[in-house]
Amino acid sequence: MYNKTSQMKLDELENHEFLKTLLNDAIEISKDRDIDIFEVEILDANFSEYEFYIHKTGFYFFHLIQLCYQLEYGIELLSNFNYSKKSKVTRDQHLTYNVENYIIRLSSINDRLLQLVNAVFHLCIDEKNVNDRIVLTNLKVSRTNFEKLFKQFKNSNTKYIGERNTIIHKHSYLEKKLRKIHVLYESNFLDKYNNMNLELTKDLRKDVLTKYIKETKSEFSKINSNCFSNLIPIFDFLQVEYGKMKVKLK
């Protein structure tokens, strides 16, 4: 069993006062309007700058939280392969897909947080141009202690940055233990050892797979826990800045 501290920390994020404030504000500005407060583009809402600010902040906050949940679900998906279902997807392919999916999503969380910061500080930077340097050096941000909080957060989720770039731009994730599982699941492996006891060979494969999944779940859960823990003080900070900006815009 892996540590469920990550789920507890995620629950803290979901119950954070910042989220409650954003929900209440979103409901308020959507009154008497035939709109979905979670829509990406609000073209016909005739929002004031104040209302647009609330909408955009809420939008980026919810997409950050959604990514946090996807990271947590990703741990469960490592072991949810259905052996009874006929599928062309093999067990090792299913595992690799979900490991790579987790790595890619983990590497996206810094970007999602910076989009939220852009919204909260009302920097009005086009989202395609949002990055560490532009946001952290902006005068509105640099005069606060956000950079320190961001660095602590970033340090909790940097382990797979290189692997993310490899997966997206070069080739599949080639971690040694995962490659061993691929070999054990290749059909020619069983053919090569067809003179051996087939059940013993399958038991070996099962043991290697079980150990890998257990260790990977534990590692991913620890990463999630650290990541979510470091988001909590950032939410505290952003909630204060959000309140200040609302007063200026109202």
PDB file of N, CA and C in Angstrom, residues 24-33 35 37 45 47 50-56:
ATOM      1  N   ASN A  24     -18.036  31.411  -4.813  1.00  0.00           N
ATOM      2  CA  ASN A  24     -19.069  32.393  -4.447  1.00  0.00           C
ATOM      3  C   ASN A  24     -19.048  33.586  -5.388  1.00  0.00           C
ATOM      4  N   ASP A  25     -17.850  34.046  -5.745  1.00  0.00           N
ATOM      5  CA  ASP A  25     -17.743  35.185  -6.657  1.00  0.00           C
ATOM      6  C   ASP A  25     -18.246  34.829  -8.049  1.00  0.00           C
ATOM      7  N   ALA A  26     -17.930  33.622  -8.507  1.00  0.00           N
ATOM      8  CA  ALA A  26     -18.369  33.172  -9.831  1.00  0.00           C
ATOM      9  C   ALA A  26     -19.888  33.078  -9.901  1.00  0.00           C
ATOM     10  N   ILE A  27     -20.484  32.574  -8.832  1.00  0.00           N
ATOM     11  CA  ILE A  27     -21.952  32.483  -8.783  1.00  0.00           C
ATOM     12  C   ILE A  27     -22.567  33.867  -8.811  1.00  0.00           C
ATOM     13  N   GLU A  28     -21.945  34.791  -8.108  1.00  0.00           N
ATOM     14  CA  GLU A  28     -22.473  36.164  -8.028  1.00  0.00           C
ATOM     15  C   GLU A  28     -22.469  36.842  -9.399  1.00  0.00           C
ATOM     16  N   ILE A  29     -21.364  36.723 -10.136  1.00  0.00           N
ATOM     17  CA  ILE A  29     -21.284  37.427 -11.421  1.00  0.00           C
ATOM     18  C   ILE A  29     -22.089  36.728 -12.517  1.00  0.00           C
ATOM     19  N   SER A  30     -22.498  35.490 -12.280  1.00  0.00           N
ATOM     20  CA  SER A  30     -23.279  34.774 -13.287  1.00  0.00           C
ATOM     21  C   SER A  30     -24.782  34.941 -13.095  1.00  0.00           C
ATOM     22  N   LYS A  31     -25.178  35.624 -12.028  1.00  0.00           N
ATOM     23  CA  LYS A  31     -26.603  35.841 -11.769  1.00  0.00           C
ATOM     24  C   LYS A  31     -27.237  36.629 -12.911  1.00  0.00           C
ATOM     25  N   ASP A  32     -28.440  36.203 -13.296  1.00  0.00           N
ATOM     26  CA  ASP A  32     -29.209  36.865 -14.352  1.00  0.00           C
ATOM     27  C   ASP A  32     -28.500  36.834 -15.700  1.00  0.00           C
ATOM     28  N   ARG A  33     -27.558  35.924 -15.861  1.00  0.00           N
ATOM     29  CA  ARG A  33     -26.879  35.745 -17.143  1.00  0.00           C
ATOM     30  C   ARG A  33     -27.049  34.303 -17.593  1.00  0.00           C
ATOM     31  N   ILE A  35     -25.306  31.971 -18.867  1.00  0.00           N
ATOM     32  CA  ILE A  35     -23.959  31.495 -19.181  1.00  0.00           C
ATOM     33  C   ILE A  35     -23.574  30.366 -18.239  1.00  0.00           C
ATOM     34  N   ILE A  37     -20.631  29.354 -15.907  1.00  0.00           N
ATOM     35  CA  ILE A  37     -19.501  30.057 -15.267  1.00  0.00           C
ATOM     36  C   ILE A  37     -18.176  29.359 -15.508  1.00  0.00           C
ATOM     37  N   ALA A  45     -21.263  37.903 -22.428  1.00  0.00           N
ATOM     38  CA  ALA A  45     -21.663  38.147 -21.046  1.00  0.00           C
ATOM     39  C   ALA A  45     -21.604  39.617 -20.665  1.00  0.00           C
ATOM     40  N   PHE A  47     -19.142  41.356 -19.570  1.00  0.00           N
ATOM     41  CA  PHE A  47     -18.448  41.460 -18.287  1.00  0.00           C
ATOM     42  C   PHE A  47     -17.744  42.804 -18.148  1.00  0.00           C
ATOM     43  N   TYR A  50     -13.872  44.021 -13.670  1.00  0.00           N
ATOM     44  CA  TYR A  50     -13.941  43.354 -12.364  1.00  0.00           C
ATOM     45  C   TYR A  50     -14.504  41.943 -12.506  1.00  0.00           C
ATOM     46  N   GLU A  51     -15.590  41.801 -13.269  1.00  0.00           N
ATOM     47  CA  GLU A  51     -16.220  40.494 -13.450  1.00  0.00           C
ATOM     48  C   GLU A  51     -15.338  39.580 -14.300  1.00  0.00           C
ATOM     49  N   PHE A  52     -14.708  40.155 -15.309  1.00  0.00           N
ATOM     50  CA  PHE A  52     -13.804  39.365 -16.144  1.00  0.00           C
ATOM     51  C   PHE A  52     -12.632  38.845 -15.312  1.00  0.00           C
ATOM     52  N   TYR A  53     -12.139  39.663 -14.395  1.00  0.00           N
ATOM     53  CA  TYR A  53     -11.045  39.273 -13.509  1.00  0.00           C
ATOM     54  C   TYR A  53     -11.443  38.062 -12.665  1.00  0.00           C
ATOM     55  N   ILE A  54     -12.623  38.096 -12.106  1.00  0.00           N
ATOM     56  CA  ILE A  54     -13.112  36.981 -11.292  1.00  0.00           C
ATOM     57  C   ILE A  54     -13.224  35.711 -12.128  1.00  0.00           C
ATOM     58  N   HIS A  55     -13.788  35.868 -13.320  1.00  0.00           N
ATOM     59  CA  HIS A  55     -13.962  34.703 -14.192  1.00  0.00           C
ATOM     60  C   HIS A  55     -12.626  34.076 -14.572  1.00  0.00           C
ATOM     61  N   LYS A  56     -11.668  34.889 -15.014  1.00  0.00           N
ATOM     62  CA  LYS A  56     -10.385  34.366 -15.456  1.00  0.00           C
ATOM     63  C   LYS A  56      -9.609  33.718 -14.302  1.00  0.00           C
TER      64      LYS A  56
END
